[in-house]
Amino acid sequence: MRTPSILPALFATVATAAAVVLLLLADQEWEVATMAGVAVAVLLGGMRLGWGETVHRSATAHRRIVTPVTWLAGAVAIFLLREHNFELLMLCTVMIFMIAGLGLTVQFGYAGVVNFAAAAFMGIGAYTTAVLMNSTALPHPVVILLSGLVSAVIGSVLLLPLLRTRGHYAALITIAFGILFRTFLEVNDALGGPQGLKVPGLELFGHAFNDAIEINDDVEWSFYLNYAAGALVVLFLAYELVRRIERSWMGLALDAVRLDETAASAFGLNGAAWKITAFSIGNFLAGVAGSLYATITAFIAPASFTFSDSLILVSIVILGGLGNPLGLLPAALVVVVLPEKLQVIQEYRFLLFAILVIAILLLRPGGLIPRRAREYPE
Amino acid sequence: MSTALLDATGLSVRFGGVRALDGLDLHVGEGEVIGLIGPNGSGKTTFFNTLTGFVFPADGRVTFAGEDITALPAREVAKRGIARTFQRLRLLLELSVFDNLMLGQHLSLDHGVWANIVARGGLRRSLEKQRETARALLRYFSDSLPDRLSEPAGSLTMIDRRRVEVCRALIRDPKLLLLDEPSAGMTPDETRELMQDLQSVKAERPALAVVLIEHDMEVIESVSHRCVVLDYGRKLCEGSYSEVSQDPAVRRAYLGVEDE
Amino acid sequence: MDLALLAQHALNGAMLGVIYALVAVGFTLFFGVLDVIKFSHGDVVMLGAFTGLATSIGLSSAFGSVPPWIAVIVITLTAVAAMALVGALMAKFLVLPLHKAPTLNVLLITLMAGTVIRESVRLFYPQGSNPKPFPRLLPDGAVNLGRLTLRFDSAILLAIGVIAIVGVHLLITRTRLGLAIRAVAQDPETASAMGIPFQATVLATFALGSGLAALAGVVNGLYYSEVNFSMGLLLGAIGFSAAVIGGLGNVYGAILGGFIFAALQTIGAVALPIASAYKDVFAFGAVIALMAWKPAGLLAERSAERV
């Protein structure tokens, strides 16, 4: 068979990056609406004409080139927005939601462990970061890692009830945990109560992220450029981690737990151990996402980590295509950027996302970009 | 009698008030093929479930290769070298044929973070080796299956699914293979073919012991060294096929219906 | 603590227990026939309360002053009928189509349906994001039995709740519909083989459960004289917890669970000298612990994994 051309993959990558930049820079509502319309048309048309398949084959055949190009395109997109504060902040939010979404992908998508408290685990990461940064001199990368770890460890409190129950019962446990977490924050004065906490800016090797970058007297780049670059690096690491998990024996074990734990145990698989692994990895990533969120927004409060926010995160994962990390980008764009850009729908966004998810579940359960069969490393 | 591999003594299982197994004894020697027959509800599958740690007996004992495995959960039993198929196929239909076989290989694979996430050279080598193993095993059962490793198991025909499920149980070279009605849902020809293929696998693994639940008496006659007949969770009789089929109690309880 | 105060708390607890039981019965009925939890159930309770509120406003603007007892009856019947319809529609268009899909999808679709209901009320009911006063339609007076005060409205609501619960019991045990529900819950395949229509029974069950939810919503509104769009989340979680305490699928377990949860809350509020925000923390903490200890509830039989 002839090797597919590299062009479709490169084109898709560059077009996606360009679309993201254009979407973020669009300041007229009709522009945003047009772009959303075009995106839907491309998606539907592409489905008919098998574009997804073409791009996929091209990307698979040239993975060694396409993968770095993709991340480079992301970096270029960020660089193009260097003077736009608000747009960069939005892009950071998109990336943070994607990191948390990667965590949920491992939990829901691979192991089939439900978690309707993802926002609460982000909150644990965020509050850990606030406390550690305000009261210790730990290097900030260490703080981010610790935030993820604390989130995973606190999550393990739920493991006993989660392992002993399944499906709907497990959902209730995480929902109850989310409600408890918020109540706890609101009555806890040491953590700022309902008013929340301030978070200092990130610092890395003496470089303060909150300082704008002065190029010369006339040109000044947004300080969010620091954060966007940092978030991209973390996103890259998280994405690689989740991809490699899926494309390895670990991914197979997790899938087996989700699809038929009983049958899998007949071949020696320890379902509980794999669920613990998945739940912890997912909460770790949510905690890291929350940590980044705290440093970028510089301020956190219980109201940012509610049950509705958890539902939003789950919506992203379902919308994108459960188990496919690639789908997180379009889904996060829809969920984060569209309401900001289209003020008309801002107020109605929870309603619209809920309807969207219902429609997806009924009509296209695989999501925008359905998960593909496992591709082991060649 | 050959060397004892599996010894079940006095197994009793109750579901609520029903006795699914009632003091059952069974001895399986190394390399033996045993046909397990009996009417529906006579406790055959429950017996398998008890051996493999899915159901725990109220009474009795199971020893395997000299070790007491009565109270071990399924995954521990698997480690000892007992593999099984399920009466209602339990392949992971969304996953590829290869992935399904690799579930059977679970205990032999390296699931460490280093090999799977960090330095993946080991994973690549292991993949190459496992693909070869999988193809070689499938080749006993079909000429076309080895080329369909990456297709979803759900796209296979019933007989191919059955074959994959049998291969999944065989791939880690178990000491004891439990086949729960492998002919269910297949035509007599397909069943005969599957049994012949199984016998050619068995010919190269003389130590492999097999317990086979089967309704088709011809199959039982052609493959098994010894037959055990269950009824109401009890052993009705035991012996060679010809002995068992002459037994008046068996003819009354079971064969009478089947002979016609 | 003296006896009168204790009795007062018991009375309040019983009031809560009735509301919770009405919600919990719905959860347990849905689980019985379809093995699903409808996570939007709490929001149906809320929507029922708002339907009642809207009806009462409509009544008084159309007919001026209406005798309160007529208003109560009209409000209740309208809310119950409307929610029964909503419940049946949700079953038909959201739950049944996903019947064979993974559990996760059913769970998500009902969660999202709850969000749709909640957000719709917030956005489209006039000033829906603020708490709304619910009309006081029941007599104000009270009788003093020693130092125990028995409010008439509480007594009436308690009676309504108990009558509804007894009604459900009779419906389940004495009618053809009840027989069909029990048969489908027992074994859907055998039930359809015996000529019991599966889909119709499921729809009727969802209508029944959702109607009870509406009743719970109206009773809740009349009792607290206030409703708000987000009350469903907590009531739903409580109702589900109550159903779980009793063992899902068991109607009497759900009723018992409702009273147990109310007792936990009352004990949390009375016996522990802490802020009232903690009473729910206490009750939910107890439920999480309970699920770790008895994953299938107190009254449920242990079901073996089908191999």
PDB file of C-alpha atoms in Angstrom, chain B residues 11-247:
ATOM      1  CA  LEU B  11     -18.151 -29.075  47.059  1.00  0.00           C
ATOM      2  CA  SER B  12     -21.472 -27.559  48.059  1.00  0.00           C
ATOM      3  CA  VAL B  13     -22.880 -24.252  46.867  1.00  0.00           C
ATOM      4  CA  ARG B  14     -26.204 -22.759  47.846  1.00  0.00           C
ATOM      5  CA  PHE B  15     -28.038 -19.858  46.257  1.00  0.00           C
ATOM      6  CA  GLY B  16     -30.664 -18.840  48.748  1.00  0.00           C
ATOM      7  CA  GLY B  17     -32.457 -22.099  49.429  1.00  0.00           C
ATOM      8  CA  VAL B  18     -31.350 -23.850  46.239  1.00  0.00           C
ATOM      9  CA  ARG B  19     -28.488 -26.311  46.308  1.00  0.00           C
ATOM     10  CA  ALA B  20     -26.568 -25.635  43.117  1.00  0.00           C
ATOM     11  CA  LEU B  21     -23.822 -28.066  44.063  1.00  0.00           C
ATOM     12  CA  ASP B  22     -24.297 -30.773  46.615  1.00  0.00           C
ATOM     13  CA  GLY B  23     -21.191 -32.530  47.822  1.00  0.00           C
ATOM     14  CA  LEU B  24     -19.511 -32.845  44.458  1.00  0.00           C
ATOM     15  CA  ASP B  25     -16.179 -34.662  44.095  1.00  0.00           C
ATOM     16  CA  LEU B  26     -14.054 -34.405  40.989  1.00  0.00           C
ATOM     17  CA  HIS B  27     -10.533 -35.472  40.254  1.00  0.00           C
ATOM     18  CA  VAL B  28      -8.628 -34.249  37.210  1.00  0.00           C
ATOM     19  CA  GLY B  29      -5.256 -35.689  36.303  1.00  0.00           C
ATOM     20  CA  GLU B  30      -2.512 -33.974  34.366  1.00  0.00           C
ATOM     21  CA  GLY B  31      -3.197 -34.113  30.636  1.00  0.00           C
ATOM     22  CA  GLU B  32      -6.685 -35.551  31.059  1.00  0.00           C
ATOM     23  CA  VAL B  33      -9.712 -34.473  29.025  1.00  0.00           C
ATOM     24  CA  ILE B  34     -12.955 -34.735  30.938  1.00  0.00           C
ATOM     25  CA  GLY B  35     -16.428 -34.307  29.551  1.00  0.00           C
ATOM     26  CA  LEU B  36     -18.888 -32.771  31.979  1.00  0.00           C
ATOM     27  CA  ILE B  37     -22.503 -33.412  31.098  1.00  0.00           C
ATOM     28  CA  GLY B  38     -25.869 -32.986  32.690  1.00  0.00           C
ATOM     29  CA  PRO B  39     -29.195 -31.263  32.101  1.00  0.00           C
ATOM     30  CA  ASN B  40     -29.541 -27.501  32.309  1.00  0.00           C
ATOM     31  CA  GLY B  41     -29.393 -26.333  35.899  1.00  0.00           C
ATOM     32  CA  SER B  42     -27.488 -29.394  37.058  1.00  0.00           C
ATOM     33  CA  GLY B  43     -24.642 -27.208  38.337  1.00  0.00           C
ATOM     34  CA  LYS B  44     -22.039 -27.481  35.568  1.00  0.00           C
ATOM     35  CA  THR B  45     -21.373 -23.768  35.183  1.00  0.00           C
ATOM     36  CA  THR B  46     -21.624 -23.238  38.938  1.00  0.00           C
ATOM     37  CA  PHE B  47     -18.928 -25.857  39.274  1.00  0.00           C
ATOM     38  CA  PHE B  48     -16.671 -23.887  36.907  1.00  0.00           C
ATOM     39  CA  ASN B  49     -17.453 -20.676  38.746  1.00  0.00           C
ATOM     40  CA  THR B  50     -16.515 -22.325  42.014  1.00  0.00           C
ATOM     41  CA  LEU B  51     -13.220 -23.634  40.644  1.00  0.00           C
ATOM     42  CA  THR B  52     -12.294 -20.237  39.233  1.00  0.00           C
ATOM     43  CA  GLY B  53     -13.082 -18.151  42.297  1.00  0.00           C
ATOM     44  CA  PHE B  54     -16.288 -16.443  41.150  1.00  0.00           C
ATOM     45  CA  VAL B  55     -18.460 -18.362  43.578  1.00  0.00           C
ATOM     46  CA  PHE B  56     -17.330 -19.605  46.966  1.00  0.00           C
ATOM     47  CA  PRO B  57     -18.514 -22.971  48.249  1.00  0.00           C
ATOM     48  CA  ALA B  58     -20.358 -23.300  51.536  1.00  0.00           C
ATOM     49  CA  ASP B  59     -18.606 -26.581  52.041  1.00  0.00           C
ATOM     50  CA  GLY B  60     -15.811 -28.624  50.502  1.00  0.00           C
ATOM     51  CA  ARG B  61     -12.327 -28.031  49.241  1.00  0.00           C
ATOM     52  CA  VAL B  62     -10.473 -27.481  45.976  1.00  0.00           C
ATOM     53  CA  THR B  63      -6.792 -28.237  45.651  1.00  0.00           C
ATOM     54  CA  PHE B  64      -4.850 -27.445  42.528  1.00  0.00           C
ATOM     55  CA  ALA B  65      -1.299 -28.730  41.984  1.00  0.00           C
ATOM     56  CA  GLY B  66      -1.119 -29.512  45.683  1.00  0.00           C
ATOM     57  CA  GLU B  67      -2.313 -26.093  46.850  1.00  0.00           C
ATOM     58  CA  ASP B  68      -5.631 -25.275  48.521  1.00  0.00           C
ATOM     59  CA  ILE B  69      -7.328 -22.728  46.245  1.00  0.00           C
ATOM     60  CA  THR B  70     -10.853 -22.950  47.702  1.00  0.00           C
ATOM     61  CA  ALA B  71     -10.928 -19.393  49.023  1.00  0.00           C
ATOM     62  CA  LEU B  72      -8.855 -17.691  46.331  1.00  0.00           C
ATOM     63  CA  PRO B  73     -10.514 -14.970  44.237  1.00  0.00           C
ATOM     64  CA  ALA B  74     -10.625 -15.284  40.436  1.00  0.00           C
ATOM     65  CA  ARG B  75      -7.449 -13.341  39.703  1.00  0.00           C
ATOM     66  CA  GLU B  76      -5.427 -15.490  42.101  1.00  0.00           C
ATOM     67  CA  VAL B  77      -6.806 -18.664  40.576  1.00  0.00           C
ATOM     68  CA  ALA B  78      -5.730 -17.401  37.168  1.00  0.00           C
ATOM     69  CA  LYS B  79      -2.184 -16.991  38.449  1.00  0.00           C
ATOM     70  CA  ARG B  80      -2.092 -20.675  39.379  1.00  0.00           C
ATOM     71  CA  GLY B  81      -2.704 -21.641  35.760  1.00  0.00           C
ATOM     72  CA  ILE B  82      -6.436 -22.218  35.369  1.00  0.00           C
ATOM     73  CA  ALA B  83      -8.042 -20.572  32.339  1.00  0.00           C
ATOM     74  CA  ARG B  84     -11.640 -20.652  31.198  1.00  0.00           C
ATOM     75  CA  THR B  85     -14.131 -19.651  28.559  1.00  0.00           C
ATOM     76  CA  PHE B  86     -17.627 -18.401  29.263  1.00  0.00           C
ATOM     77  CA  GLN B  87     -20.880 -19.950  28.176  1.00  0.00           C
ATOM     78  CA  ARG B  88     -22.131 -16.613  26.921  1.00  0.00           C
ATOM     79  CA  LEU B  89     -19.082 -15.310  25.115  1.00  0.00           C
ATOM     80  CA  ARG B  90     -17.352 -12.589  27.042  1.00  0.00           C
ATOM     81  CA  LEU B  91     -15.035 -11.070  24.519  1.00  0.00           C
ATOM     82  CA  LEU B  92     -14.455  -7.327  24.702  1.00  0.00           C
ATOM     83  CA  LEU B  93     -16.259  -6.650  21.452  1.00  0.00           C
ATOM     84  CA  GLU B  94     -15.078  -3.050  21.053  1.00  0.00           C
ATOM     85  CA  LEU B  95     -11.445  -4.090  21.296  1.00  0.00           C
ATOM     86  CA  SER B  96      -9.336  -5.770  18.658  1.00  0.00           C
ATOM     87  CA  VAL B  97      -8.738  -9.501  18.403  1.00  0.00           C
ATOM     88  CA  PHE B  98      -5.166  -8.830  19.504  1.00  0.00           C
ATOM     89  CA  ASP B  99      -6.263  -6.859  22.567  1.00  0.00           C
ATOM     90  CA  ASN B 100      -8.609  -9.677  23.537  1.00  0.00           C
ATOM     91  CA  LEU B 101      -5.822 -12.218  23.299  1.00  0.00           C
ATOM     92  CA  MET B 102      -3.558  -9.915  25.285  1.00  0.00           C
ATOM     93  CA  LEU B 103      -6.139  -9.841  28.066  1.00  0.00           C
ATOM     94  CA  GLY B 104      -5.525 -13.579  28.266  1.00  0.00           C
ATOM     95  CA  GLN B 105      -1.829 -12.787  28.435  1.00  0.00           C
ATOM     96  CA  HIS B 106      -2.375 -10.139  31.160  1.00  0.00           C
ATOM     97  CA  LEU B 107      -0.286 -11.853  33.816  1.00  0.00           C
ATOM     98  CA  SER B 108       2.710 -12.218  31.511  1.00  0.00           C
ATOM     99  CA  LEU B 109       2.831  -8.589  30.431  1.00  0.00           C
ATOM    100  CA  ASP B 110       4.886  -5.846  32.028  1.00  0.00           C
ATOM    101  CA  HIS B 111       2.514  -3.148  33.275  1.00  0.00           C
ATOM    102  CA  GLY B 112       5.222  -1.007  34.835  1.00  0.00           C
ATOM    103  CA  VAL B 113       5.347   2.742  34.364  1.00  0.00           C
ATOM    104  CA  TRP B 114       8.892   2.625  33.046  1.00  0.00           C
ATOM    105  CA  ALA B 115       8.259   0.198  30.206  1.00  0.00           C
ATOM    106  CA  ASN B 116       4.869   1.574  29.234  1.00  0.00           C
ATOM    107  CA  ILE B 117       5.328   5.327  29.602  1.00  0.00           C
ATOM    108  CA  VAL B 118       8.974   6.328  29.814  1.00  0.00           C
ATOM    109  CA  ALA B 119      11.253   4.121  27.739  1.00  0.00           C
ATOM    110  CA  ARG B 120       9.065   2.158  25.386  1.00  0.00           C
ATOM    111  CA  GLY B 121      11.673  -0.018  23.688  1.00  0.00           C
ATOM    112  CA  GLY B 122      10.654  -2.924  25.894  1.00  0.00           C
ATOM    113  CA  LEU B 123       7.013  -2.406  25.021  1.00  0.00           C
ATOM    114  CA  ARG B 124       7.826  -2.456  21.305  1.00  0.00           C
ATOM    115  CA  ARG B 125       9.805  -5.670  21.588  1.00  0.00           C
ATOM    116  CA  SER B 126       7.099  -7.262  23.700  1.00  0.00           C
ATOM    117  CA  LEU B 127       4.444  -6.220  21.154  1.00  0.00           C
ATOM    118  CA  GLU B 128       6.373  -7.828  18.344  1.00  0.00           C
ATOM    119  CA  LYS B 129       6.776 -11.055  20.276  1.00  0.00           C
ATOM    120  CA  GLN B 130       3.140 -11.125  21.391  1.00  0.00           C
ATOM    121  CA  ARG B 131       1.840 -10.559  17.875  1.00  0.00           C
ATOM    122  CA  GLU B 132       3.849 -13.566  16.747  1.00  0.00           C
ATOM    123  CA  THR B 133       2.512 -15.671  19.622  1.00  0.00           C
ATOM    124  CA  ALA B 134      -1.053 -14.584  18.880  1.00  0.00           C
ATOM    125  CA  ARG B 135      -0.780 -15.364  15.187  1.00  0.00           C
ATOM    126  CA  ALA B 136       0.787 -18.747  15.820  1.00  0.00           C
ATOM    127  CA  LEU B 137      -1.991 -19.729  18.206  1.00  0.00           C
ATOM    128  CA  LEU B 138      -4.805 -18.476  15.971  1.00  0.00           C
ATOM    129  CA  ARG B 139      -3.315 -20.432  13.075  1.00  0.00           C
ATOM    130  CA  TYR B 140      -4.318 -23.696  14.779  1.00  0.00           C
ATOM    131  CA  PHE B 141      -7.939 -22.639  14.457  1.00  0.00           C
ATOM    132  CA  SER B 142      -8.212 -20.699  11.245  1.00  0.00           C
ATOM    133  CA  ASP B 143      -6.184 -19.592   8.251  1.00  0.00           C
ATOM    134  CA  SER B 144      -7.713 -16.154   8.035  1.00  0.00           C
ATOM    135  CA  LEU B 145      -7.811 -15.132  11.709  1.00  0.00           C
ATOM    136  CA  PRO B 146      -4.057 -14.469  12.069  1.00  0.00           C
ATOM    137  CA  ASP B 147      -4.427 -11.655   9.537  1.00  0.00           C
ATOM    138  CA  ARG B 148      -7.317 -10.069  11.399  1.00  0.00           C
ATOM    139  CA  LEU B 149      -5.499  -9.248  14.632  1.00  0.00           C
ATOM    140  CA  SER B 150      -6.335  -5.553  14.515  1.00  0.00           C
ATOM    141  CA  GLU B 151     -10.021  -5.927  13.712  1.00  0.00           C
ATOM    142  CA  PRO B 152     -12.565  -5.422  16.487  1.00  0.00           C
ATOM    143  CA  ALA B 153     -13.727  -8.705  17.982  1.00  0.00           C
ATOM    144  CA  GLY B 154     -17.287  -7.503  17.449  1.00  0.00           C
ATOM    145  CA  SER B 155     -16.816  -7.734  13.677  1.00  0.00           C
ATOM    146  CA  LEU B 156     -16.124 -11.475  13.744  1.00  0.00           C
ATOM    147  CA  THR B 157     -18.609 -14.253  13.035  1.00  0.00           C
ATOM    148  CA  MET B 158     -19.851 -16.350  15.937  1.00  0.00           C
ATOM    149  CA  ILE B 159     -17.463 -19.213  15.264  1.00  0.00           C
ATOM    150  CA  ASP B 160     -14.479 -16.879  14.983  1.00  0.00           C
ATOM    151  CA  ARG B 161     -15.439 -15.225  18.258  1.00  0.00           C
ATOM    152  CA  ARG B 162     -15.588 -18.661  19.836  1.00  0.00           C
ATOM    153  CA  ARG B 163     -12.141 -19.435  18.459  1.00  0.00           C
ATOM    154  CA  VAL B 164     -10.718 -16.173  19.769  1.00  0.00           C
ATOM    155  CA  GLU B 165     -12.212 -16.835  23.166  1.00  0.00           C
ATOM    156  CA  VAL B 166     -10.652 -20.286  23.259  1.00  0.00           C
ATOM    157  CA  CYS B 167      -7.309 -18.818  22.177  1.00  0.00           C
ATOM    158  CA  ARG B 168      -7.582 -16.156  24.869  1.00  0.00           C
ATOM    159  CA  ALA B 169      -7.833 -18.933  27.432  1.00  0.00           C
ATOM    160  CA  LEU B 170      -4.998 -20.908  25.855  1.00  0.00           C
ATOM    161  CA  ILE B 171      -2.485 -18.192  25.198  1.00  0.00           C
ATOM    162  CA  ARG B 172      -0.810 -18.225  28.584  1.00  0.00           C
ATOM    163  CA  ASP B 173      -0.327 -22.003  28.449  1.00  0.00           C
ATOM    164  CA  PRO B 174      -2.597 -22.889  31.362  1.00  0.00           C
ATOM    165  CA  LYS B 175      -2.295 -26.194  33.171  1.00  0.00           C
ATOM    166  CA  LEU B 176      -6.056 -26.597  33.225  1.00  0.00           C
ATOM    167  CA  LEU B 177      -8.506 -25.333  30.619  1.00  0.00           C
ATOM    168  CA  LEU B 178     -12.203 -25.069  31.446  1.00  0.00           C
ATOM    169  CA  LEU B 179     -14.438 -24.853  28.373  1.00  0.00           C
ATOM    170  CA  ASP B 180     -18.007 -23.845  29.150  1.00  0.00           C
ATOM    171  CA  GLU B 181     -20.113 -25.183  26.305  1.00  0.00           C
ATOM    172  CA  PRO B 182     -17.971 -24.035  23.408  1.00  0.00           C
ATOM    173  CA  SER B 183     -20.498 -25.345  20.890  1.00  0.00           C
ATOM    174  CA  ALA B 184     -23.369 -23.106  22.052  1.00  0.00           C
ATOM    175  CA  GLY B 185     -24.726 -21.211  19.079  1.00  0.00           C
ATOM    176  CA  MET B 186     -22.694 -23.142  16.506  1.00  0.00           C
ATOM    177  CA  THR B 187     -23.657 -25.701  13.874  1.00  0.00           C
ATOM    178  CA  PRO B 188     -22.582 -29.349  14.378  1.00  0.00           C
ATOM    179  CA  ASP B 189     -19.994 -28.959  11.602  1.00  0.00           C
ATOM    180  CA  GLU B 190     -18.491 -25.891  13.210  1.00  0.00           C
ATOM    181  CA  THR B 191     -18.390 -27.652  16.549  1.00  0.00           C
ATOM    182  CA  ARG B 192     -16.616 -30.649  15.060  1.00  0.00           C
ATOM    183  CA  GLU B 193     -14.080 -28.359  13.416  1.00  0.00           C
ATOM    184  CA  LEU B 194     -13.429 -26.485  16.640  1.00  0.00           C
ATOM    185  CA  MET B 195     -12.887 -29.761  18.483  1.00  0.00           C
ATOM    186  CA  GLN B 196     -10.438 -31.027  15.897  1.00  0.00           C
ATOM    187  CA  ASP B 197      -8.470 -27.806  16.132  1.00  0.00           C
ATOM    188  CA  LEU B 198      -8.499 -28.066  19.896  1.00  0.00           C
ATOM    189  CA  GLN B 199      -7.146 -31.568  19.671  1.00  0.00           C
ATOM    190  CA  SER B 200      -4.271 -30.463  17.506  1.00  0.00           C
ATOM    191  CA  VAL B 201      -3.426 -27.811  20.095  1.00  0.00           C
ATOM    192  CA  LYS B 202      -3.713 -30.419  22.808  1.00  0.00           C
ATOM    193  CA  ALA B 203      -1.447 -32.817  20.903  1.00  0.00           C
ATOM    194  CA  GLU B 204       1.415 -30.381  21.358  1.00  0.00           C
ATOM    195  CA  ARG B 205       0.642 -29.784  25.016  1.00  0.00           C
ATOM    196  CA  PRO B 206       0.360 -33.268  26.521  1.00  0.00           C
ATOM    197  CA  ALA B 207       0.240 -31.939  30.085  1.00  0.00           C
ATOM    198  CA  LEU B 208      -2.714 -29.643  29.449  1.00  0.00           C
ATOM    199  CA  ALA B 209      -5.820 -30.882  31.229  1.00  0.00           C
ATOM    200  CA  VAL B 210      -9.234 -29.945  29.887  1.00  0.00           C
ATOM    201  CA  VAL B 211     -12.696 -30.012  31.410  1.00  0.00           C
ATOM    202  CA  LEU B 212     -15.371 -29.578  28.803  1.00  0.00           C
ATOM    203  CA  ILE B 213     -19.034 -28.820  29.381  1.00  0.00           C
ATOM    204  CA  GLU B 214     -20.929 -30.079  26.376  1.00  0.00           C
ATOM    205  CA  HIS B 215     -24.405 -31.142  25.352  1.00  0.00           C
ATOM    206  CA  ASP B 216     -23.418 -32.807  22.098  1.00  0.00           C
ATOM    207  CA  MET B 217     -22.761 -36.441  22.981  1.00  0.00           C
ATOM    208  CA  GLU B 218     -20.759 -37.091  19.833  1.00  0.00           C
ATOM    209  CA  VAL B 219     -18.329 -34.388  20.819  1.00  0.00           C
ATOM    210  CA  ILE B 220     -18.030 -35.858  24.266  1.00  0.00           C
ATOM    211  CA  GLU B 221     -17.425 -39.299  22.858  1.00  0.00           C
ATOM    212  CA  SER B 222     -14.773 -38.140  20.416  1.00  0.00           C
ATOM    213  CA  VAL B 223     -12.625 -36.006  22.695  1.00  0.00           C
ATOM    214  CA  SER B 224     -12.986 -36.987  26.326  1.00  0.00           C
ATOM    215  CA  HIS B 225     -11.033 -39.611  28.218  1.00  0.00           C
ATOM    216  CA  ARG B 226     -13.586 -39.697  30.951  1.00  0.00           C
ATOM    217  CA  CYS B 227     -17.149 -38.456  31.468  1.00  0.00           C
ATOM    218  CA  VAL B 228     -18.785 -37.065  34.553  1.00  0.00           C
ATOM    219  CA  VAL B 229     -22.553 -36.718  34.689  1.00  0.00           C
ATOM    220  CA  LEU B 230     -24.120 -34.152  36.997  1.00  0.00           C
ATOM    221  CA  ASP B 231     -27.701 -33.985  38.128  1.00  0.00           C
ATOM    222  CA  TYR B 232     -29.115 -31.659  40.778  1.00  0.00           C
ATOM    223  CA  GLY B 233     -25.603 -30.611  41.762  1.00  0.00           C
ATOM    224  CA  ARG B 234     -24.546 -34.190  42.420  1.00  0.00           C
ATOM    225  CA  LYS B 235     -22.387 -36.602  40.521  1.00  0.00           C
ATOM    226  CA  LEU B 236     -24.756 -39.102  38.960  1.00  0.00           C
ATOM    227  CA  CYS B 237     -21.988 -41.277  37.573  1.00  0.00           C
ATOM    228  CA  GLU B 238     -18.502 -41.247  36.158  1.00  0.00           C
ATOM    229  CA  GLY B 239     -16.497 -43.363  33.739  1.00  0.00           C
ATOM    230  CA  SER B 240     -15.638 -43.802  30.098  1.00  0.00           C
ATOM    231  CA  TYR B 241     -18.209 -42.671  27.577  1.00  0.00           C
ATOM    232  CA  SER B 242     -19.447 -46.185  26.933  1.00  0.00           C
ATOM    233  CA  GLU B 243     -19.780 -46.929  30.634  1.00  0.00           C
ATOM    234  CA  VAL B 244     -21.637 -43.734  31.288  1.00  0.00           C
ATOM    235  CA  SER B 245     -23.946 -44.081  28.333  1.00  0.00           C
ATOM    236  CA  GLN B 246     -24.928 -47.596  29.522  1.00  0.00           C
ATOM    237  CA  ASP B 247     -25.704 -46.440  33.042  1.00  0.00           C
TER     238      ASP B 247
END
